[in-house]
Short mmCIF file of C-alpha atoms in Angstrom, two decimals:
data_model
loop_
_atom_site.label_atom_id
_atom_site.label_comp_id
_atom_site.label_asym_id
_atom_site.label_seq_id
_atom_site.Cartn_x
_atom_site.Cartn_y
_atom_site.Cartn_z
CA MET A 146 83.89 -28.36 48.32
CA GLY A 147 84.10 -27.79 52.15
CA THR A 148 84.08 -31.43 53.06
CA SER A 149 86.95 -32.75 54.58
CA ARG A 150 88.72 -36.27 54.42
CA ARG A 151 87.87 -36.91 58.09
CA TYR A 152 84.27 -36.74 56.91
CA LEU A 153 84.44 -38.37 54.09
CA LEU A 154 85.69 -41.01 55.99
CA ALA A 155 83.04 -40.70 58.64
CA GLY A 156 80.65 -41.46 56.01
CA ALA A 157 82.36 -44.17 54.74
CA GLY A 158 82.19 -46.46 58.50
CA GLY A 159 78.40 -44.86 58.27
CA ALA A 160 77.89 -46.84 55.15
CA LEU A 161 80.08 -50.03 56.05
CA ALA A 162 78.03 -50.23 59.03
CA LEU A 163 74.29 -50.27 57.39
CA GLY A 164 76.30 -52.99 55.33
CA ALA A 165 77.61 -55.29 58.02
CA CYS A 166 74.30 -56.25 58.92
CA GLY A 167 74.06 -58.76 57.47
CA GLY A 168 75.42 -62.24 56.22
CA ALA A 169 73.76 -64.63 58.97
CA GLU A 170 73.65 -67.73 59.20
CA ARG A 171 71.77 -69.53 56.67
CA PRO A 172 68.97 -72.48 58.49
CA GLY A 173 69.48 -75.69 57.14
CA ARG A 174 72.49 -75.62 55.34
CA PRO A 175 75.49 -74.76 58.58
CA ARG A 176 78.72 -75.53 57.61
CA PRO A 177 80.42 -74.75 61.68
CA GLY A 178 84.01 -73.91 62.46
CA ARG A 179 86.55 -73.28 59.43
CA GLY A 180 83.57 -72.27 57.24
CA ARG A 181 81.87 -70.14 59.04
CA ALA A 182 84.89 -68.44 59.82
CA ASP A 183 86.38 -67.33 56.38
CA ALA A 184 82.01 -66.96 55.77
CA SER A 185 82.29 -64.00 58.41
CA GLN A 186 85.33 -63.16 56.21
CA LEU A 187 83.90 -62.74 53.74
CA ASN A 188 81.27 -61.17 54.41
CA ARG A 189 82.62 -58.71 56.01
CA VAL A 190 84.80 -56.91 52.84
CA LEU A 191 81.44 -58.16 50.89
CA ALA A 192 80.19 -54.86 52.78
CA TYR A 193 82.33 -52.67 51.62
CA GLU A 194 82.29 -54.16 48.07
CA ASN A 195 78.93 -53.41 48.21
CA THR A 196 79.55 -49.59 49.78
CA ALA A 197 81.34 -49.05 47.15
CA VAL A 198 78.88 -50.64 44.52
CA ALA A 199 76.47 -47.85 46.13
CA ALA A 200 79.26 -45.04 45.68
CA TYR A 201 80.50 -45.81 41.99
CA GLU A 202 76.93 -45.95 41.08
CA LEU A 203 75.76 -42.49 42.65
CA GLY A 204 79.21 -40.67 41.73
CA ALA A 205 78.17 -41.49 38.19
CA GLN A 206 76.75 -39.05 37.52
CA LEU A 207 78.82 -36.58 39.36
CA VAL A 208 82.07 -37.30 37.90
CA ARG A 209 83.22 -35.63 33.87
CA ALA A 210 82.79 -37.31 31.06
CA ARG A 211 86.57 -37.65 30.55
CA GLU A 212 86.49 -39.86 34.10
CA LEU A 213 83.60 -41.95 33.61
CA GLY A 214 85.08 -44.44 31.49
CA ALA A 215 87.42 -45.09 34.17
CA TRP A 216 84.76 -45.05 37.03
CA GLU A 217 82.53 -46.90 34.80
CA ALA A 218 85.07 -49.53 34.14
CA ILE A 219 86.27 -49.70 38.08
CA ALA A 220 82.26 -49.72 39.54
CA ASP A 221 82.16 -52.85 37.40
CA GLN A 222 84.59 -54.40 37.73
CA GLU A 223 83.45 -53.50 42.59
CA ARG A 224 80.08 -55.72 41.10
CA GLU A 225 82.06 -58.13 40.00
CA HIS A 226 84.00 -58.51 43.05
CA ALA A 227 80.32 -58.55 45.16
CA ARG A 228 79.43 -61.22 43.07
CA ARG A 229 81.64 -63.76 43.61
CA LEU A 230 82.20 -62.69 47.43
CA THR A 231 78.06 -63.51 47.47
CA ALA A 232 78.50 -66.74 45.33
CA LEU A 233 81.88 -67.88 47.90
CA VAL A 234 79.50 -67.16 50.69
CA ARG A 235 76.90 -68.70 50.38
CA ASP A 236 79.21 -71.50 49.23
CA LEU A 237 80.30 -72.04 52.57
CA GLY A 238 76.31 -72.64 53.48
CA PHE A 239 75.51 -69.20 54.72
CA ARG A 240 73.87 -65.53 53.76
CA PRO A 241 75.61 -62.91 51.87
CA ALA A 242 75.74 -59.67 53.59
CA ARG A 243 72.81 -57.97 51.10
CA PRO A 244 73.50 -54.78 49.90
CA ARG A 245 71.42 -51.37 51.46
CA LEU A 246 68.59 -49.65 49.08
CA PRO A 247 70.78 -47.05 46.91
CA ASP A 248 68.84 -44.13 49.17
CA GLU A 249 70.40 -45.64 52.49
CA TYR A 250 73.65 -45.62 50.89
CA GLU A 251 73.34 -42.46 50.25
CA ARG A 252 71.92 -41.23 53.10
CA SER A 253 75.13 -42.41 54.92
CA PHE A 254 77.94 -40.72 52.72
CA PRO A 255 79.33 -37.92 52.91
CA LEU A 256 77.83 -35.37 50.64
CA LEU A 257 78.71 -34.81 47.71
CA ARG A 258 78.86 -32.18 45.20
CA THR A 259 81.34 -32.14 42.69
CA PRO A 260 82.94 -34.40 40.55
CA ALA A 261 86.23 -33.51 43.03
CA ASP A 262 83.82 -35.35 45.57
CA ALA A 263 83.36 -38.18 44.41
CA LEU A 264 86.95 -39.37 43.22
CA ARG A 265 88.03 -37.72 47.05
CA PHE A 266 85.37 -40.08 48.15
CA ALA A 267 86.17 -43.18 45.77
CA SER A 268 89.95 -42.88 47.24
CA ASP A 269 88.86 -43.20 50.32
CA LEU A 270 86.93 -45.70 50.14
CA GLU A 271 89.41 -47.94 47.75
CA GLU A 272 92.30 -47.47 50.71
CA ARG A 273 89.61 -48.65 53.32
CA ILE A 274 88.41 -51.61 51.60
CA VAL A 275 92.15 -52.85 50.80
CA ARG A 276 92.84 -52.35 54.34
CA ALA A 277 89.63 -54.49 54.97
CA TYR A 278 90.63 -57.30 52.89
CA LEU A 279 94.62 -57.23 54.15
CA GLU A 280 92.95 -57.14 57.78
CA ALA A 281 90.55 -60.12 56.71
CA LEU A 282 93.91 -62.83 55.74
CA ALA A 283 95.58 -63.46 59.22
CA SER A 284 91.79 -64.28 59.75
CA MET A 285 90.86 -67.04 57.10
CA ARG A 286 91.32 -70.73 57.23
CA ASP A 287 91.15 -71.42 53.50
CA PRO A 288 94.22 -70.77 51.84
CA GLU A 289 92.83 -70.50 48.13
CA LEU A 290 90.75 -68.19 49.64
CA ARG A 291 93.02 -65.20 51.04
CA ARG A 292 94.81 -66.26 47.42
CA LEU A 293 91.48 -64.98 46.42
CA ALA A 294 91.36 -61.89 48.84
CA THR A 295 94.81 -60.72 48.01
CA ALA A 296 93.74 -61.16 44.01
CA ILE A 297 90.56 -58.36 44.50
CA ALA A 298 93.03 -56.01 47.09
CA VAL A 299 95.67 -56.02 44.49
CA ASN A 300 92.89 -55.15 42.23
CA GLU A 301 91.57 -52.92 44.58
CA ALA A 302 95.19 -50.39 44.28
CA GLU A 303 94.82 -51.06 41.11
CA HIS A 304 91.89 -48.87 41.43
CA MET A 305 93.80 -45.95 43.82
CA VAL A 306 96.29 -45.89 40.80
CA LEU A 307 93.54 -44.76 38.85
CA LEU A 308 91.97 -42.19 41.17
CA SER A 309 94.88 -40.94 41.47
CA GLU A 310 95.63 -40.17 38.01
CA LEU A 311 92.15 -38.50 37.96
CA ARG A 312 93.06 -36.49 40.94
CA GLY A 313 96.28 -34.95 39.34
CA GLU A 314 98.35 -36.82 42.55
CA GLU A 315 100.71 -39.07 42.53
CA PRO A 316 99.19 -42.55 41.50
CA ALA A 317 101.57 -45.42 44.03
CA PRO A 318 103.72 -43.08 46.78
CA ASP A 319 103.59 -46.28 48.66
CA ALA A 320 105.86 -49.30 48.31
CA PHE A 321 103.77 -50.74 50.84
CA VAL A 322 100.28 -50.25 49.83
CA THR A 323 98.14 -51.21 52.96
CA GLY A 324 95.64 -49.06 52.67
CA THR A 325 93.95 -46.95 55.91
CA THR A 326 91.88 -47.69 58.36
CA VAL B 38 116.17 -44.43 49.51
CA SER B 39 116.93 -44.33 53.32
CA SER B 40 115.96 -47.59 55.49
CA LEU B 41 114.65 -45.31 57.39
CA ARG B 42 111.70 -45.21 55.70
CA SER B 43 112.02 -48.70 54.36
CA ARG B 44 111.71 -50.26 57.56
CA ARG B 45 108.36 -47.37 58.70
CA GLU B 46 106.26 -48.68 56.01
CA LEU B 47 106.98 -52.42 57.35
CA LEU B 48 106.30 -51.36 60.36
CA LEU B 49 103.14 -49.94 58.69
CA ALA B 50 102.05 -53.18 56.94
CA GLY B 51 102.37 -54.61 59.90
CA ALA B 52 105.41 -56.34 60.17
CA THR B 53 105.75 -58.70 63.84
CA LEU B 54 109.04 -60.48 62.51
CA PRO B 55 109.29 -64.21 64.49
CA LEU B 56 112.00 -64.45 66.34
CA ALA B 57 114.11 -68.00 65.27
CA ALA B 58 115.10 -68.35 68.97
CA GLY B 59 113.54 -71.16 71.45
CA VAL B 60 111.32 -72.37 68.30
CA GLY B 61 109.86 -75.42 68.33
CA PRO B 62 110.54 -79.11 65.70
CA ALA B 63 107.07 -77.66 63.74
CA LEU B 64 107.81 -74.82 64.00
CA ALA B 65 110.74 -74.26 62.50
CA GLY B 66 109.92 -76.97 59.29
CA ALA B 67 107.23 -74.01 58.89
CA GLN B 68 109.93 -71.34 59.23
CA ARG B 69 112.31 -73.40 56.49
CA GLY B 70 109.34 -73.22 53.77
CA ASP B 71 108.27 -69.11 54.68
CA ALA B 72 112.15 -68.51 54.20
CA ALA B 73 112.49 -69.99 50.78
CA ILE B 74 108.70 -68.26 49.78
CA VAL B 75 110.88 -64.69 50.88
CA THR B 76 113.68 -65.64 49.05
CA ALA B 77 112.62 -66.14 46.45
CA ALA B 78 110.40 -63.02 46.59
CA LEU B 79 114.07 -61.46 46.92
CA ALA B 80 115.89 -62.31 43.91
CA LEU B 81 112.91 -61.58 42.38
CA GLU B 82 112.56 -58.56 43.82
CA ARG B 83 116.21 -57.60 43.27
CA ARG B 84 116.16 -58.45 40.02
CA ALA B 85 113.01 -55.91 38.74
CA ALA B 86 115.36 -53.76 40.76
CA ILE B 87 118.23 -53.44 38.86
CA THR B 88 116.22 -54.12 35.79
CA TYR B 89 114.20 -50.14 36.47
CA GLU B 90 118.14 -49.18 37.22
CA GLN B 91 119.36 -49.94 33.41
CA MET B 92 115.80 -49.03 32.01
CA LEU B 93 116.74 -45.76 33.83
CA ALA B 94 120.89 -45.97 33.21
CA GLU B 95 119.65 -46.11 29.11
CA LYS B 96 116.92 -43.44 28.67
CA LEU B 97 113.99 -46.08 28.60
CA ILE B 98 112.08 -44.47 31.33
CA GLU B 99 110.05 -42.11 31.86
CA PRO B 100 112.30 -40.89 35.13
CA GLY B 101 109.72 -39.86 36.99
CA LEU B 102 107.66 -43.61 37.60
CA GLY B 103 111.52 -45.25 36.02
CA GLU B 104 112.82 -43.75 39.97
CA THR B 105 109.53 -44.19 42.04
CA LEU B 106 109.59 -47.77 40.54
CA ARG B 107 113.14 -49.07 41.34
CA ASP B 108 112.31 -47.33 44.59
CA HIS B 109 110.31 -49.55 45.69
CA GLU B 110 111.15 -52.15 44.84
CA ARG B 111 114.36 -52.06 46.69
CA LEU B 112 111.73 -50.91 49.83
CA HIS B 113 110.28 -54.52 49.40
CA ALA B 114 114.47 -56.52 49.35
CA GLU B 115 115.26 -54.51 52.28
CA GLY B 116 111.52 -55.36 54.52
CA LEU B 117 112.02 -58.99 52.48
CA VAL B 118 115.64 -58.99 53.96
CA ARG B 119 114.29 -58.00 57.64
CA ALA B 120 112.03 -61.13 56.94
CA LEU B 121 114.51 -63.74 56.42
CA GLU B 122 116.56 -62.00 59.15
CA GLY B 123 113.35 -62.56 61.78
CA LEU B 124 112.80 -66.18 60.75
CA GLY B 125 116.24 -66.75 61.94
CA ARG B 126 117.87 -67.17 58.04
CA PRO B 127 120.31 -65.17 56.29
CA ALA B 128 119.67 -63.34 53.18
CA PRO B 129 121.36 -63.94 50.23
CA ARG B 130 123.88 -61.56 48.68
CA ASP B 131 122.64 -59.18 46.28
CA PRO B 132 123.59 -60.22 42.34
CA GLY B 133 123.45 -56.11 41.81
CA ARG B 134 124.45 -56.86 38.36
CA PRO B 135 122.37 -56.31 34.90
CA ALA B 136 124.04 -59.62 33.31
CA ASP B 137 122.29 -61.85 36.43
CA VAL B 138 118.63 -60.83 35.30
CA PRO B 139 117.86 -63.31 32.22
CA GLY B 140 116.98 -61.34 29.42
CA LEU B 141 117.03 -57.93 30.53
CA THR B 142 120.17 -57.36 27.99
CA ARG B 143 118.30 -58.35 25.34
CA ALA B 144 115.24 -56.39 26.48
CA LEU B 145 117.08 -52.94 26.89
CA ALA B 146 118.42 -53.26 23.07
CA ALA B 147 115.13 -54.10 21.75
CA GLY B 148 113.55 -50.02 23.01
CA ARG B 149 111.58 -48.65 24.92
CA ARG B 150 108.06 -50.77 24.57
CA ALA B 151 110.30 -53.87 25.14
CA ALA B 152 111.83 -52.76 28.24
CA ALA B 153 108.69 -51.90 29.51
CA ARG B 154 107.08 -55.43 28.41
CA PHE B 155 110.43 -57.21 30.39
CA ALA B 156 109.79 -55.23 33.25
CA LEU B 157 105.48 -55.60 32.69
CA GLY B 158 106.57 -60.00 32.86
CA LEU B 159 108.97 -59.15 35.98
CA GLU B 160 105.84 -57.52 37.88
CA ARG B 161 103.47 -60.15 37.02
CA ARG B 162 105.62 -62.79 38.46
CA LEU B 163 106.56 -60.86 41.44
CA LEU B 164 102.84 -60.59 41.89
CA VAL B 165 102.18 -64.55 41.06
CA GLY B 166 104.36 -65.47 43.74
CA TYR B 167 102.78 -63.01 46.56
CA LEU B 168 99.63 -64.73 45.13
CA ASP B 169 101.45 -68.00 45.79
CA ALA B 170 102.12 -67.04 49.63
CA GLN B 171 98.74 -66.49 51.03
CA ARG B 172 98.37 -69.98 50.19
CA GLU B 173 101.53 -71.87 51.41
CA LEU B 174 102.44 -69.17 54.12
CA ARG B 175 102.96 -70.96 58.18
CA ASP B 176 103.53 -67.76 60.08
CA PRO B 177 100.49 -65.48 60.31
CA ASP B 178 102.32 -62.70 60.75
CA LEU B 179 103.68 -62.43 57.18
CA LEU B 180 100.80 -62.97 55.45
CA LEU B 181 100.03 -58.85 55.86
CA PRO B 182 103.31 -58.03 54.70
CA LEU B 183 103.73 -59.74 51.68
CA ALA B 184 99.94 -58.67 50.38
CA SER B 185 101.25 -54.56 51.28
CA ILE B 186 104.60 -55.73 48.85
CA ALA B 187 101.47 -57.62 46.80
CA THR B 188 99.62 -54.46 46.30
CA SER B 189 102.09 -52.35 45.70
CA GLU B 190 103.37 -55.02 42.20
CA GLY B 191 99.50 -54.51 40.94
CA GLN B 192 99.78 -50.33 41.44
CA HIS B 193 103.01 -51.15 39.22
CA LEU B 194 101.32 -53.12 37.03
CA ALA B 195 98.53 -50.61 35.85
CA LEU B 196 101.29 -47.95 35.93
CA LEU B 197 102.97 -49.67 33.56
CA ARG B 198 100.19 -50.91 31.24
CA GLY B 199 99.37 -47.43 30.75
CA GLU B 200 102.96 -46.19 29.60
CA LEU B 201 102.42 -49.26 26.84
CA GLY B 202 99.32 -48.48 26.30
CA LEU B 203 97.21 -51.08 27.85
CA ASP B 204 94.03 -51.24 29.99
CA PRO B 205 95.67 -49.80 32.96
CA ILE B 206 93.17 -52.97 34.88
CA PRO B 207 91.59 -55.66 32.41
CA TYR B 208 90.69 -57.78 35.97
CA ALA B 209 88.80 -57.57 38.09
CA PHE B 210 90.49 -60.75 39.42
CA GLU B 211 94.33 -59.67 39.04
CA LEU B 212 96.35 -63.06 38.98
CA GLY B 213 99.08 -61.83 37.24
CA ARG B 214 97.62 -62.65 33.94
CA ARG B 215 98.98 -61.18 30.47
#
């Protein structure tokens, strides 16, 4: 396989940098102050979700048949997160971070050749997404958004369990699940 | 489970807990509210730790899983005790006995599945509490540490659902629903 964890994370970072470029204020519907801060945080995690959707779509061609059910279930939930966050940013009067083209994501990802590559990349992404949600909490002004963001972070932590089990690793090694930066 | 590991994990979770000394009246009021939230979570964490301990003792859960879940709940409780201390509040006495956990004795007597379902219910209640805390906490330094416990409880939910043969991830938005 040959792809190191650091390389995988570097690839994810490139994809996230691409994804985070969207999210400007939508002309004619500005919501200054409180809404702007929340929209900015939502767009940040939306960029991660868009990246995850692309990663799971790409990885679906690699994982084994016995892994595909869990893989697709996780992918569906990432799509749900992205849809919800997109709607929330729009409701605040801002332009949601848009997903890039699949080719753009693929170029920014590490080389994924085997089921193990796909599973490891997905695990690393989930950890980064959990961290992104947790870091966003302190900057979110709307308490209901903090609650929703935590509910999504919890779901991402659940994904980490499934992916660890598929990888034959300890599914819940930490009592405090903070993700990684 | 070493308290050293617990301290390290809480630090990793980003806990920078406030000191009670020298705070103004408004902050002191906020701390009272935050302390009530943390105290309620602590009581439930202790119940969960006792539950897993009893499930292990009565061989109603696979040992590796039961020990992981019990140890996690103990670490959460230790972290919450320190959070309370940081808020200038003493931690309530550890209940320490299965009789202090309403419904536990009956669930254990009903067997392995009933015990797992009971634990699942406790985990859901814990999660709901931590989610509500994100809405109610006044001290921003408590948000990340408590959220990092919520994510752990989510992992427990997935594991317990798996044990029960249920879909481990039924909800994209994990709100502690049945």
